[in-house]
PDB file of C-alpha atoms in Angstrom:
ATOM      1  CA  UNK A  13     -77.315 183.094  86.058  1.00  0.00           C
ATOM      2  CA  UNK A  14     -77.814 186.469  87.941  1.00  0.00           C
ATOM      3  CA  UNK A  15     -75.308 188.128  90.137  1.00  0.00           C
ATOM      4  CA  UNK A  16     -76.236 190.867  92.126  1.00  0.00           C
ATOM      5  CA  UNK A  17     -73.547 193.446  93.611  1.00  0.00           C
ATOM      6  CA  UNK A  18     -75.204 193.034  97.138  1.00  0.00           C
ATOM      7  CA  UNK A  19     -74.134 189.239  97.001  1.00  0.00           C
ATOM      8  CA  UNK A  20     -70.413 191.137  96.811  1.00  0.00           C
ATOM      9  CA  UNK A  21     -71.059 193.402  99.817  1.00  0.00           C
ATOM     10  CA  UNK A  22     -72.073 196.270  96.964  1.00  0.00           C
ATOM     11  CA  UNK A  23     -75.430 198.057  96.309  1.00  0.00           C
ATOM     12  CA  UNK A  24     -77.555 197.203  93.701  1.00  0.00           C
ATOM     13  CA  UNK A  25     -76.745 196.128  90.388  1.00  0.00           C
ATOM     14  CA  UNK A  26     -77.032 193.463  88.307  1.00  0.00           C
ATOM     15  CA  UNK A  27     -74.743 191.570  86.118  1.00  0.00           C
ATOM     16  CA  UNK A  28     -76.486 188.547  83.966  1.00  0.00           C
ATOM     17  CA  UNK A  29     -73.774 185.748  83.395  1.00  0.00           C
ATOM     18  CA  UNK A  30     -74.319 183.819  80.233  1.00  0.00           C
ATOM     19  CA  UNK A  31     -72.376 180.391  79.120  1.00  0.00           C
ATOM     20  CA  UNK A  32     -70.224 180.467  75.870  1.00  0.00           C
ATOM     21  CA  UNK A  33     -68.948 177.604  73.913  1.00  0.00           C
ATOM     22  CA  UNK A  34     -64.636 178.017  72.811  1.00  0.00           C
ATOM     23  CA  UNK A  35     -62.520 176.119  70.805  1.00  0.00           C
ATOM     24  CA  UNK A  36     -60.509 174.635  73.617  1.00  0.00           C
ATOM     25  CA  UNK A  37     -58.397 172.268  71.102  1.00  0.00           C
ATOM     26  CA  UNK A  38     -58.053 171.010  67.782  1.00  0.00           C
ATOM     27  CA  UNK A  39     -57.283 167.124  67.232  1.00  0.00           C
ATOM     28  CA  UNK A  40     -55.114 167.438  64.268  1.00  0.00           C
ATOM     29  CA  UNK A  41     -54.429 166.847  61.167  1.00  0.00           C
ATOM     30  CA  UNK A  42     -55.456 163.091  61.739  1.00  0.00           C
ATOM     31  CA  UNK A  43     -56.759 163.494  64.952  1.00  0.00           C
ATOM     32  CA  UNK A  44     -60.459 162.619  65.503  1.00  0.00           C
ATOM     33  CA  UNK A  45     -62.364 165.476  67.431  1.00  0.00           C
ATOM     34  CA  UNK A  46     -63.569 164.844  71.134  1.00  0.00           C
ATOM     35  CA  UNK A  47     -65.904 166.867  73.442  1.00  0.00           C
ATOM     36  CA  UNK A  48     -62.425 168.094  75.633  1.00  0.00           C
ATOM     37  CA  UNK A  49     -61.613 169.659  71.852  1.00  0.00           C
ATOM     38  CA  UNK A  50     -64.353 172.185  73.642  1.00  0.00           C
ATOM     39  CA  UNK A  51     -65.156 174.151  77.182  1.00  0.00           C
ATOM     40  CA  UNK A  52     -67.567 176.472  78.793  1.00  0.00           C
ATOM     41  CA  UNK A  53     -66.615 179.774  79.381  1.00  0.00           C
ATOM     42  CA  UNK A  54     -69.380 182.085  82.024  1.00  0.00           C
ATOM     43  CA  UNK A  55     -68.901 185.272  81.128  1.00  0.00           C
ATOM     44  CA  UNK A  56     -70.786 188.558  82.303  1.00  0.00           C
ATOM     45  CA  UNK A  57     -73.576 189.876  79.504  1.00  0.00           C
ATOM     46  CA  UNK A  58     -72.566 193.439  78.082  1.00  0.00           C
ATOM     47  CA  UNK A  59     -75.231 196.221  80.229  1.00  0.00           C
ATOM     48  CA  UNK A  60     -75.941 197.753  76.950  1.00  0.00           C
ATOM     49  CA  UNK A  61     -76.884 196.571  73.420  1.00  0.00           C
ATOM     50  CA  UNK A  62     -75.165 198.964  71.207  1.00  0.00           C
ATOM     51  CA  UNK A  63     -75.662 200.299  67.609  1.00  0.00           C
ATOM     52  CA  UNK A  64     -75.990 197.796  65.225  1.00  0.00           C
ATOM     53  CA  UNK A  65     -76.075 194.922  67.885  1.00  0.00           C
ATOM     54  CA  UNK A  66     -79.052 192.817  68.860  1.00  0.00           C
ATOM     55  CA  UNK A  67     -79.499 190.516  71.478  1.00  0.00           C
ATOM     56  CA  UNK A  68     -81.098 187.013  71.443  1.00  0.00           C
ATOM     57  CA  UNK A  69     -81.922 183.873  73.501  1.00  0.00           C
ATOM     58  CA  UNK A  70     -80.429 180.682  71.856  1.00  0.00           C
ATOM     59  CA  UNK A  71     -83.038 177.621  71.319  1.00  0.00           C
ATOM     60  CA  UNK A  72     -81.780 175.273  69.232  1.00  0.00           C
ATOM     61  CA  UNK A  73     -77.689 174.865  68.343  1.00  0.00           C
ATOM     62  CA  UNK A  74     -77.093 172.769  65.535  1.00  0.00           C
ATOM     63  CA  UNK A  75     -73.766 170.594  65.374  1.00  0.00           C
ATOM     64  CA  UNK A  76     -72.325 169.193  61.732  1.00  0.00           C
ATOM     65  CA  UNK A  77     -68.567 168.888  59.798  1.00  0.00           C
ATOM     66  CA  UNK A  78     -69.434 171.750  58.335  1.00  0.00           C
ATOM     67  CA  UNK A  79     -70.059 175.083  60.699  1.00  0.00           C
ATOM     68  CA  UNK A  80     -87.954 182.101  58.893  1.00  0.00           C
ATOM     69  CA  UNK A  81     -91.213 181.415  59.523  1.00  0.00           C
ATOM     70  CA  UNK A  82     -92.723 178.646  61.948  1.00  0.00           C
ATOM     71  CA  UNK A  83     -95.975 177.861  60.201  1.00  0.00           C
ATOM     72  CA  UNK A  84     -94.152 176.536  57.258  1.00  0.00           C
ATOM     73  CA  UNK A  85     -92.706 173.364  59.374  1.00  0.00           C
ATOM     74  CA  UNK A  86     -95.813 173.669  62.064  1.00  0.00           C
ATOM     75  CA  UNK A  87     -93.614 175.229  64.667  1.00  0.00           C
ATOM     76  CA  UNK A  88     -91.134 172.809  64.672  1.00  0.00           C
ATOM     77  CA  UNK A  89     -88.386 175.525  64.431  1.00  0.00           C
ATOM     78  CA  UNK A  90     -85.262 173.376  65.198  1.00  0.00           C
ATOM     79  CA  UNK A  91     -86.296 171.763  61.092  1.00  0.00           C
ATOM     80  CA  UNK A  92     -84.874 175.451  60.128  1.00  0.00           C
ATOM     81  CA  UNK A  93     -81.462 173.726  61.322  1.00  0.00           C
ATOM     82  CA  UNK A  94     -82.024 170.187  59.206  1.00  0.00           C
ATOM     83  CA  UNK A  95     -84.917 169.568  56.490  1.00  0.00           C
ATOM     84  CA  UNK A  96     -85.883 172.838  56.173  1.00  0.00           C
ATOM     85  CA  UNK A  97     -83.062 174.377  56.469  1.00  0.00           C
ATOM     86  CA  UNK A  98     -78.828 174.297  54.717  1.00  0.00           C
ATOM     87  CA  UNK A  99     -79.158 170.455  55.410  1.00  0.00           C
ATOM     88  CA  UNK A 100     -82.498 169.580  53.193  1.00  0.00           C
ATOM     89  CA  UNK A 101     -80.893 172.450  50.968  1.00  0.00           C
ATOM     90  CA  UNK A 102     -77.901 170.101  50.208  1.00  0.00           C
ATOM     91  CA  UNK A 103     -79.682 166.843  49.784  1.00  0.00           C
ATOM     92  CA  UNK A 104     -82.217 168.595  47.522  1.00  0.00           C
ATOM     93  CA  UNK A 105     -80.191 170.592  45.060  1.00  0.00           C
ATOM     94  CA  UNK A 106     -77.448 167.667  45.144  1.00  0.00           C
ATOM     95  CA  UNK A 107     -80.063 165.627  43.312  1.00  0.00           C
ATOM     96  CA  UNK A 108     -81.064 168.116  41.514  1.00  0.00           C
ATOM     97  CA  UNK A 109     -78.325 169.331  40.283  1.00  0.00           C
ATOM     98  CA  UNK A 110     -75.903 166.488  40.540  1.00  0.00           C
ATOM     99  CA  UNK A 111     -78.028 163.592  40.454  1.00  0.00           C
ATOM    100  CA  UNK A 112     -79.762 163.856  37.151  1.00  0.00           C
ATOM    101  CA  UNK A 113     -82.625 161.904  38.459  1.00  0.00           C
ATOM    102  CA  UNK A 114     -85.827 162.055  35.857  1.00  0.00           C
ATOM    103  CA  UNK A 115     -89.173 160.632  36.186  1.00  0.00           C
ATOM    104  CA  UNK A 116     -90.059 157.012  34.634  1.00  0.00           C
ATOM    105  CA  UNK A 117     -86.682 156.697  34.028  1.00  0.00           C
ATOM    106  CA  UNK A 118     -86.278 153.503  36.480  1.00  0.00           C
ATOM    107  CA  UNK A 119     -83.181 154.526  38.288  1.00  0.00           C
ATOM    108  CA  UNK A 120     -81.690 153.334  40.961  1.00  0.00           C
ATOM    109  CA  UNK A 121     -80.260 155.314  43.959  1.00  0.00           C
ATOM    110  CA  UNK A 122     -77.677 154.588  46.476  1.00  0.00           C
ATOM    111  CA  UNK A 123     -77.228 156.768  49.512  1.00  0.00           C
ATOM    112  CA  UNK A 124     -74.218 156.455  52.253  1.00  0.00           C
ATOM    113  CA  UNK A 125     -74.426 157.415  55.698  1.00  0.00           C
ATOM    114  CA  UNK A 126     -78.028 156.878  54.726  1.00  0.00           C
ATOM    115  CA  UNK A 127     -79.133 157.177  58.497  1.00  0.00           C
ATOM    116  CA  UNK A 128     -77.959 160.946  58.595  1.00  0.00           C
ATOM    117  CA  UNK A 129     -78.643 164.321  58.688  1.00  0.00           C
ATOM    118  CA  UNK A 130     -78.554 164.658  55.023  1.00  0.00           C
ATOM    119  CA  UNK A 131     -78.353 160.866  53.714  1.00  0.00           C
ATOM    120  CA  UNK A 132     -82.095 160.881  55.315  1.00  0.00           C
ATOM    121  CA  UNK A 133     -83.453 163.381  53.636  1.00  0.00           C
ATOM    122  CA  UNK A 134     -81.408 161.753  50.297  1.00  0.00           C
ATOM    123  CA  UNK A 135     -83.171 158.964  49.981  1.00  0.00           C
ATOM    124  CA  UNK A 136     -86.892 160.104  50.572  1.00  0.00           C
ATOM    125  CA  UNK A 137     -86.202 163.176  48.184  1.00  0.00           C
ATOM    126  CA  UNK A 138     -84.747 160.858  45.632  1.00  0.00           C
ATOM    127  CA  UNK A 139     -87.976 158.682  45.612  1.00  0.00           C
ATOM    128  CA  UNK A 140     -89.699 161.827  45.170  1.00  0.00           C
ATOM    129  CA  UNK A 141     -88.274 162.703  42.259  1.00  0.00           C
ATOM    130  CA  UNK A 142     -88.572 159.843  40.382  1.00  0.00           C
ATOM    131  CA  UNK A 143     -85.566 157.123  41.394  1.00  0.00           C
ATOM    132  CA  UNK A 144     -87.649 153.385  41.349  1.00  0.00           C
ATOM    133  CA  UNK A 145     -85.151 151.756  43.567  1.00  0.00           C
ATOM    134  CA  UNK A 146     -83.504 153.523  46.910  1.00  0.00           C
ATOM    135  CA  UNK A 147     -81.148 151.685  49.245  1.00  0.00           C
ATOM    136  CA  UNK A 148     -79.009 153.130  51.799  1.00  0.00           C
ATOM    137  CA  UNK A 149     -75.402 152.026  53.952  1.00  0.00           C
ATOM    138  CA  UNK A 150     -75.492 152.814  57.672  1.00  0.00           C
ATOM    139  CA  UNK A 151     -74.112 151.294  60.647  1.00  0.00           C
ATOM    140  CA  UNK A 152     -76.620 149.694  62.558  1.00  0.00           C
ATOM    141  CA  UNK A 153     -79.373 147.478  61.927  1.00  0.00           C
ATOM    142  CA  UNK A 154     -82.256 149.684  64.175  1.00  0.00           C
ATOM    143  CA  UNK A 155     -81.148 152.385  61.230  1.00  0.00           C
ATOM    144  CA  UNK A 156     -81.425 149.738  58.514  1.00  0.00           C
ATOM    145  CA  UNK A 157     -84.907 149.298  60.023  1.00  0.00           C
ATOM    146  CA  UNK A 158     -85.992 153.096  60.620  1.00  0.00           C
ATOM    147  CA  UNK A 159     -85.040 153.873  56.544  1.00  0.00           C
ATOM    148  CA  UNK A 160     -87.121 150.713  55.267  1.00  0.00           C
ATOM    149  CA  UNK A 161     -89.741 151.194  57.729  1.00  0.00           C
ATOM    150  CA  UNK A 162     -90.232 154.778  58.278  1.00  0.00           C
ATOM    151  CA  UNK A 163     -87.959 156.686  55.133  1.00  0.00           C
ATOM    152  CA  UNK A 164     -89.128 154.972  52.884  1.00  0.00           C
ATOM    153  CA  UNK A 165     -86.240 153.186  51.182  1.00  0.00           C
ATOM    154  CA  UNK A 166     -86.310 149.914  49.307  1.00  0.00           C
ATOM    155  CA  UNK A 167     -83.771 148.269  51.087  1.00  0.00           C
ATOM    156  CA  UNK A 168     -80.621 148.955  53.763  1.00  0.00           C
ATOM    157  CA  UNK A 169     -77.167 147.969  54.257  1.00  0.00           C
ATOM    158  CA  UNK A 170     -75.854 147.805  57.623  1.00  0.00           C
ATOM    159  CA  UNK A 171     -71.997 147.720  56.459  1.00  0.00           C
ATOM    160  CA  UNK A 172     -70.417 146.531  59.407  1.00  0.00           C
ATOM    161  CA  UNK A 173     -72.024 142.930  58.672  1.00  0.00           C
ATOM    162  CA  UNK A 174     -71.221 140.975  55.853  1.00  0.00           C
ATOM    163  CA  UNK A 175     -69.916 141.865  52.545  1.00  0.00           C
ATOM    164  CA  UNK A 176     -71.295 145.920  51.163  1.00  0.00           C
ATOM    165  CA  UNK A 177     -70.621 144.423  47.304  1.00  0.00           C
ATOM    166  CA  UNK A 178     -72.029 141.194  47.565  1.00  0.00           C
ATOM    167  CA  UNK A 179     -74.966 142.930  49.319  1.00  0.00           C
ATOM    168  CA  UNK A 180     -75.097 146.167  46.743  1.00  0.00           C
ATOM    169  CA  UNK A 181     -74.903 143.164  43.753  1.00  0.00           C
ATOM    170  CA  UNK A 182     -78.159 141.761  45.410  1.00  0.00           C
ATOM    171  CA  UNK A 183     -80.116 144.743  46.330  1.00  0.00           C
ATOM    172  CA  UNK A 184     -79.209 146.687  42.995  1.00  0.00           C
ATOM    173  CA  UNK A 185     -79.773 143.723  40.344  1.00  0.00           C
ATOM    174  CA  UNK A 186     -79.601 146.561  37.852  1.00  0.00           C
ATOM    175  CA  UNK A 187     -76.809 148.391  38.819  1.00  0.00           C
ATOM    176  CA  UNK A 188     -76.622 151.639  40.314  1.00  0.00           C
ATOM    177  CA  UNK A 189     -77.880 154.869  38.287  1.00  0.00           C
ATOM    178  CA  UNK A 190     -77.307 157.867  40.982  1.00  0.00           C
ATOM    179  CA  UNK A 191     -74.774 157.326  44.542  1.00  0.00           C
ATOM    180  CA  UNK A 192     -75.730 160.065  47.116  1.00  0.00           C
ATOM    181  CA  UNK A 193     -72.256 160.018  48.736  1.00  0.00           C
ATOM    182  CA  UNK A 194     -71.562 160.900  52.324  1.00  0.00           C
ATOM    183  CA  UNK A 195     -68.949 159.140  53.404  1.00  0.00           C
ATOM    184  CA  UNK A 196     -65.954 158.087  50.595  1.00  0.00           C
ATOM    185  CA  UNK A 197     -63.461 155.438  51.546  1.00  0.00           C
ATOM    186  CA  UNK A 198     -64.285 152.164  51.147  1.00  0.00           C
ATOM    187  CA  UNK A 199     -67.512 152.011  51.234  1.00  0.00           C
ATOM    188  CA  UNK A 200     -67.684 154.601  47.789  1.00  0.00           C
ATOM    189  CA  UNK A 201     -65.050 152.077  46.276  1.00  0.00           C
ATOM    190  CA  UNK A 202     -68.109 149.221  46.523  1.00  0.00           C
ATOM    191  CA  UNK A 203     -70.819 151.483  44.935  1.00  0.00           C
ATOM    192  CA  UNK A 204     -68.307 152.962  42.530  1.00  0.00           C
ATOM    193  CA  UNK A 205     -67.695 149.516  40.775  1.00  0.00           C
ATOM    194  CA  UNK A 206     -71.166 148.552  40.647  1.00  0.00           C
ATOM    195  CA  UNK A 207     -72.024 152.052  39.225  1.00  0.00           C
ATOM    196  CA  UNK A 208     -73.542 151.803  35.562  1.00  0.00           C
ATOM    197  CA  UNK A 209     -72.564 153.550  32.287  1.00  0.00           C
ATOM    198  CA  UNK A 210     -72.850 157.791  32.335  1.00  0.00           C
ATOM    199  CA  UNK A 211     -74.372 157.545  36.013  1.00  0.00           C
ATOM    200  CA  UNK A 212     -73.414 159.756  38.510  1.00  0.00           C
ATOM    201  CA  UNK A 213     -72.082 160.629  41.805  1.00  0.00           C
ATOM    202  CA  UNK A 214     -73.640 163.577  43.966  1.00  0.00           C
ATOM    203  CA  UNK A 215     -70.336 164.462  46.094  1.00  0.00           C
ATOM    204  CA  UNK A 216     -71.971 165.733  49.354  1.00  0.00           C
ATOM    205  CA  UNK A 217     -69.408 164.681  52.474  1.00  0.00           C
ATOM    206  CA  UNK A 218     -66.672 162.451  52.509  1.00  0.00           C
ATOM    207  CA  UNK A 219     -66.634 161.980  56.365  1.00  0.00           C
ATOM    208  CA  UNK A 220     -64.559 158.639  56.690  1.00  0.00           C
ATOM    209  CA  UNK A 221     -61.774 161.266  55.215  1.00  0.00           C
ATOM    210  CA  UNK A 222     -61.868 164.328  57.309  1.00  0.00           C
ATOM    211  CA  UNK A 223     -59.911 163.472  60.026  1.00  0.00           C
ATOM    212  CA  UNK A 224     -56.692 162.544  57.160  1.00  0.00           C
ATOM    213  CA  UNK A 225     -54.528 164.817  55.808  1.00  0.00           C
ATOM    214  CA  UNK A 226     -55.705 164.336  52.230  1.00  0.00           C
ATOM    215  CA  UNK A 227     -56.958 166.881  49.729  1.00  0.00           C
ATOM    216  CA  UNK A 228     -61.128 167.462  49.194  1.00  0.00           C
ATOM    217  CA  UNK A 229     -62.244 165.500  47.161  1.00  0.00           C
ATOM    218  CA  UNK A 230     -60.055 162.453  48.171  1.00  0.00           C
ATOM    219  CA  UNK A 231     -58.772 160.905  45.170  1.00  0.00           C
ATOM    220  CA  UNK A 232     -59.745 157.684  44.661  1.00  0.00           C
ATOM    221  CA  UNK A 233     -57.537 154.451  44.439  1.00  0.00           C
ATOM    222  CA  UNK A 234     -56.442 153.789  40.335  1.00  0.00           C
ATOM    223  CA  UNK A 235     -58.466 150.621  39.832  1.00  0.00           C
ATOM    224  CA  UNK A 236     -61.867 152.669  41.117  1.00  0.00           C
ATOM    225  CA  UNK A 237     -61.047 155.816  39.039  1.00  0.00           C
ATOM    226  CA  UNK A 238     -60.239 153.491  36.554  1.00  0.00           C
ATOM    227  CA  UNK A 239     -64.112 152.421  36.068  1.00  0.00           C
ATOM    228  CA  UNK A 240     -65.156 156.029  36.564  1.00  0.00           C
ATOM    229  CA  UNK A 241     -63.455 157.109  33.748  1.00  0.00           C
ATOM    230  CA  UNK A 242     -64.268 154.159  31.976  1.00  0.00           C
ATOM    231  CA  UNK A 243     -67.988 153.943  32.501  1.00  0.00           C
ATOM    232  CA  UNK A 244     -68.361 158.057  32.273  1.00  0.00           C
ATOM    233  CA  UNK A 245     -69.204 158.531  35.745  1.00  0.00           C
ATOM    234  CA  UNK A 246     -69.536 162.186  37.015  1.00  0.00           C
ATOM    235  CA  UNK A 247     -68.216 162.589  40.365  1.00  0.00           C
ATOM    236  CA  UNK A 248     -67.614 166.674  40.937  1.00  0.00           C
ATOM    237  CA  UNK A 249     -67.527 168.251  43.967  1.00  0.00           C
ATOM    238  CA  UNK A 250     -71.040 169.926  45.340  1.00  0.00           C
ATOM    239  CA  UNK A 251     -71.142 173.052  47.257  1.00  0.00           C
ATOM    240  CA  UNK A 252     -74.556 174.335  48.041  1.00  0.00           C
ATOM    241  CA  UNK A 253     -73.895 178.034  48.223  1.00  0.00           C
ATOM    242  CA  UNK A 254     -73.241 178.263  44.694  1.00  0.00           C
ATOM    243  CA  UNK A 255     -77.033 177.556  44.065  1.00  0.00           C
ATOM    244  CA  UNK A 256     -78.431 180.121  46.523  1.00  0.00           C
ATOM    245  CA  UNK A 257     -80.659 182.103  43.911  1.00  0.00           C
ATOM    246  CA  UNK A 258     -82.646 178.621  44.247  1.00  0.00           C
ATOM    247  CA  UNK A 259     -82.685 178.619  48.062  1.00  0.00           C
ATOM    248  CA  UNK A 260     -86.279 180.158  48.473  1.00  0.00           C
ATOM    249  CA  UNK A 261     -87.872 177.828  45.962  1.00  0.00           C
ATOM    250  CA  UNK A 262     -85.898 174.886  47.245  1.00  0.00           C
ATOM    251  CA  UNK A 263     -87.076 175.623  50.911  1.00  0.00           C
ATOM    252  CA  UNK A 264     -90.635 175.862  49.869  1.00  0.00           C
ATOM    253  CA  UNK A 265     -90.660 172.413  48.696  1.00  0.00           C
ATOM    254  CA  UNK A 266     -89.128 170.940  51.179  1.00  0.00           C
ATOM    255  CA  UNK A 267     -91.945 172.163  53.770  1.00  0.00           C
ATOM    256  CA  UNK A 268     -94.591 171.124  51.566  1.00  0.00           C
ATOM    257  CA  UNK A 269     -92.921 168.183  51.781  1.00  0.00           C
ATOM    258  CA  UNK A 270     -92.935 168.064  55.251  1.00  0.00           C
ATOM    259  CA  UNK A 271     -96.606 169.343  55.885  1.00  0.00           C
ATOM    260  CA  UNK A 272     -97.992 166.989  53.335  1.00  0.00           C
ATOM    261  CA  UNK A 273     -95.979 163.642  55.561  1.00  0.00           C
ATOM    262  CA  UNK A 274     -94.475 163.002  51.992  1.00  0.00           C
ATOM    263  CA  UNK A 275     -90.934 163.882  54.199  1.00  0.00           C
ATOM    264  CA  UNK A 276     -90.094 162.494  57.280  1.00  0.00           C
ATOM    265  CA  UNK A 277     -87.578 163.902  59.657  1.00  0.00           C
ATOM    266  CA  UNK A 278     -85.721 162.529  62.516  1.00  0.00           C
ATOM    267  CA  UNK A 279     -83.509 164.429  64.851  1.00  0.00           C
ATOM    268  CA  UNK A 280     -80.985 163.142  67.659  1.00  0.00           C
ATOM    269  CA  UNK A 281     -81.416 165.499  70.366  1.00  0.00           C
ATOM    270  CA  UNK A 282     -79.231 166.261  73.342  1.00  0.00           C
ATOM    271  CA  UNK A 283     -80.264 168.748  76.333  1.00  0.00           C
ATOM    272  CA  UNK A 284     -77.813 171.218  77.597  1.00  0.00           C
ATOM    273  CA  UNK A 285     -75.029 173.828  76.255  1.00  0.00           C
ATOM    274  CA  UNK A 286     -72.156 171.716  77.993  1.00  0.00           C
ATOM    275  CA  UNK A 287     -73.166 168.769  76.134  1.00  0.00           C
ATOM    276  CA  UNK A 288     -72.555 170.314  72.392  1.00  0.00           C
ATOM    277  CA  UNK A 289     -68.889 168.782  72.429  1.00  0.00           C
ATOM    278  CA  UNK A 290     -70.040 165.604  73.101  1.00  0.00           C
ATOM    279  CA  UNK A 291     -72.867 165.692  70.455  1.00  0.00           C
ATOM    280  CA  UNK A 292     -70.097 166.720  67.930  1.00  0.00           C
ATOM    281  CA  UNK A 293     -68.154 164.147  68.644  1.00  0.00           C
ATOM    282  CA  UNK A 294     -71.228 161.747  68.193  1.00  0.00           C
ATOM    283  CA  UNK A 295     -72.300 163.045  65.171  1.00  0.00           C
ATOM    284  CA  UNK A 296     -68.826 162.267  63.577  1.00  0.00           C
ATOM    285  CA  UNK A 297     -68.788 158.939  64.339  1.00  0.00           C
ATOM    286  CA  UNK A 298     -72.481 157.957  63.474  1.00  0.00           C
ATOM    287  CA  UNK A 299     -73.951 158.224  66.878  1.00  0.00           C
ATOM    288  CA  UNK A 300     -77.175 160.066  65.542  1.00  0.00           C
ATOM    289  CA  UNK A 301     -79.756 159.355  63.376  1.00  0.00           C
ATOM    290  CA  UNK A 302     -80.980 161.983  61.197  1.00  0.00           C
ATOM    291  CA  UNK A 303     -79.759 165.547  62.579  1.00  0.00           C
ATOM    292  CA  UNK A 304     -77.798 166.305  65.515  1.00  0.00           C
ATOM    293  CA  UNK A 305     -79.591 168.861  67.704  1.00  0.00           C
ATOM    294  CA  UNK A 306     -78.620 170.414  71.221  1.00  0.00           C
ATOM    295  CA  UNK A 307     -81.389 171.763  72.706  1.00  0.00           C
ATOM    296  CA  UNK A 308     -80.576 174.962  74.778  1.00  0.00           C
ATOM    297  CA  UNK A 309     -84.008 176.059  76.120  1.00  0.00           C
ATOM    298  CA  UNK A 310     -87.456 175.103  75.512  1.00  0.00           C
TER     299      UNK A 310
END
C-alpha cells in the first residue's frame, strides 16, 4: 500500500506501508495454537536502507513447529522451504544417520505423520536407500491413497479407523526394522512393540506432545520402554543442525532426486499474509499434506 502526503492535505511524499506478522498470543503450556495466537500489524517502510541492511520482497513464508539456486529444483523456489530445503535436510540425514538403513538388507520402514512435510519425504527417501518394505500412519484415507499411489509406499494406515497394531501386525509380517517418528503418543507405543531386535527409531517430531507440558523427548510409558530396552532399540533425539558440514552434499541429492522424478513433493498452499495463522494452526493438526506453504506474491 502507498500513501502519499497529498492524500493528508501535504505535498509530495511517499510513505510505502507494508503488512507484518506479531505474536499476538501464546496458547499455553497445554494450550493448542490458533490463528487469533497471531495479527497483522501495517506499518510504514523505513525511507532509507541503511548500512548493513538490505531490503527484500517476501514470496514464499513457510509455517512448521519448528521456526540458493532455482535451476537445481526447476524454479520451483518455494522446494528451498520443504524438499530441498531444512525439511528434506531432516528426513534425509535422520535416515542416514539415525536410521541405519543399508542396501539388500530387507528392512522394513515405518513412518508417522507419513502424509507430512517431512514424513513424505521419509518414506520415498527410505525406499531409496534401500528399505524393501515402507508403510506410513496418517489421518485420512485420500492421504493413505496419495502415499501408495503417488509416494511410493507399500502400504498406509489411516489411524483413526480400526486398530494401528492389528493393522502394523498385517502390513509388517516381519516386524519393523527402522520407525521414522513424527508424532509419539500412542501411535509410537503401537510401532514400538512391534519393533524388532537392535532396530531403531529416527526421533524427528513428537507433535501429538507439543502442546503438554512434558520434557523433549517424552518419556515413554514403562511397559513400551520396557521392550526398547529389551529388544536394543535406539531411540535418541535428532537435531539436524548438528550435521550441517553435510548440508551441501545432502541438498544436492535431494534435487537430483527431484529432477530425476525419483522424489515427489507435495505442498498445501494458502494465498495471503493474513492467512499464515490459520495455516499454522492447520499444519498442527494435520490439515496439510506434504508442506505447509503461504504464498505471499507470485
Amino acid at each position: 500500500m502507498v500513501v502519499t502526503d497529498i492524500q493528508r492535505g501535504i505535498p509530495a511524499k511517499v510513505v510505502m506501508i507494508i503488512q507484518r506478522v506479531v505474536l499476538n498470543s501464546r496458547p499455553g503450556k497445554n494450550g493448542v495454537p490458533v490463528a487469533e495466537n497471531f495479527r497483522i500489524e501495517a506499518v510504514p517502510l523505513p525511507e532509507k536502507i541503511t548500512d548493513g541492511q538490505v531490503q527484500t520482497r517476501t514470496l514464499y513464508l513457510s509455517v512448521d513447529p519448528y521456526m540458493l539456486d532455482p535451476q537445481l529444483v526447476d524454479g520451483h523456489l518455494s522446494y528451498f522451504l520443504g524438499a530441498a530445503g531444512i525439511t528434506g535436510l531432516t528426513s534425509f540425514l535422520g535416515i542416514k544417520e539415525k536410521g541405519h538403513v543399508s542396501l539388500g538388507a530387507n528392512q522394513t520402514m515405518v513412518v508417522s505423520g507419513a502424509a507430512g512435510a517431512c514424513g513424505s519425504l521419509a518414506g520415498q527417501i527410505g525406499r531409496l536407500e534401500g528399505c524393501s518394505r515402507v508403510v506410513g500412519i496418517c489421518g485420512t484415507d485420500e492421504k493413505c491413497s496419495i502415499l501408495v499411489s503417488e509416494m511410493g509406499f507399500d502400504a498406509a494406515i489411516n489411524y483413526k479407523k480400526g486398530n494401528v497394531a492389528e493393522q502394523l501386525h498385517e502390513l509388517c509380517p516381519a516386524g519393523v526394522d527402522v520407525y521414522f517418528d513424527n508424532v509419539g503418543g500412542d501411535i509410537s507405543d503401537a510401532v514400538i512393540n512391534q519393533m524388532n531386535q537392535n532396530s531403531h527409531i529416527i526421533l524427528c517430531g513428537q507433535i501429538s506432545q507439543y502442546n503438554k507440558d512434558v520434557p523433549y523427548p517424552p518419556p515413554l510409558p514403562p511397559a513400551v520402554e520396557e521392550i526398547q530396552k529389551a529388544k536394543n532399540i535406539t531411540r535418541e533425539r535428532f537435531l539436524v543442525l548438528n550435521y550441517m558440514d553435510k548440508q551441501e552434499a545432502s541438498i544436492l541429492q535431494l534435487c537430483q532426486w527431484i529432477k530425476e522424478g525419483k522424489l515427489k513433493v507435495k505442498e498445501t498452499v494458502v494465498k495471503g499474509l493474513e492467512n499464515i495463522g490459520g495455516a499454522f494452526q492447520s499444519m498442527m493438526t494435520g490439515g496439510n499434506t506434504g508442506k505447509q506453504i503461504v504464498l505471499i506474491s507470485e
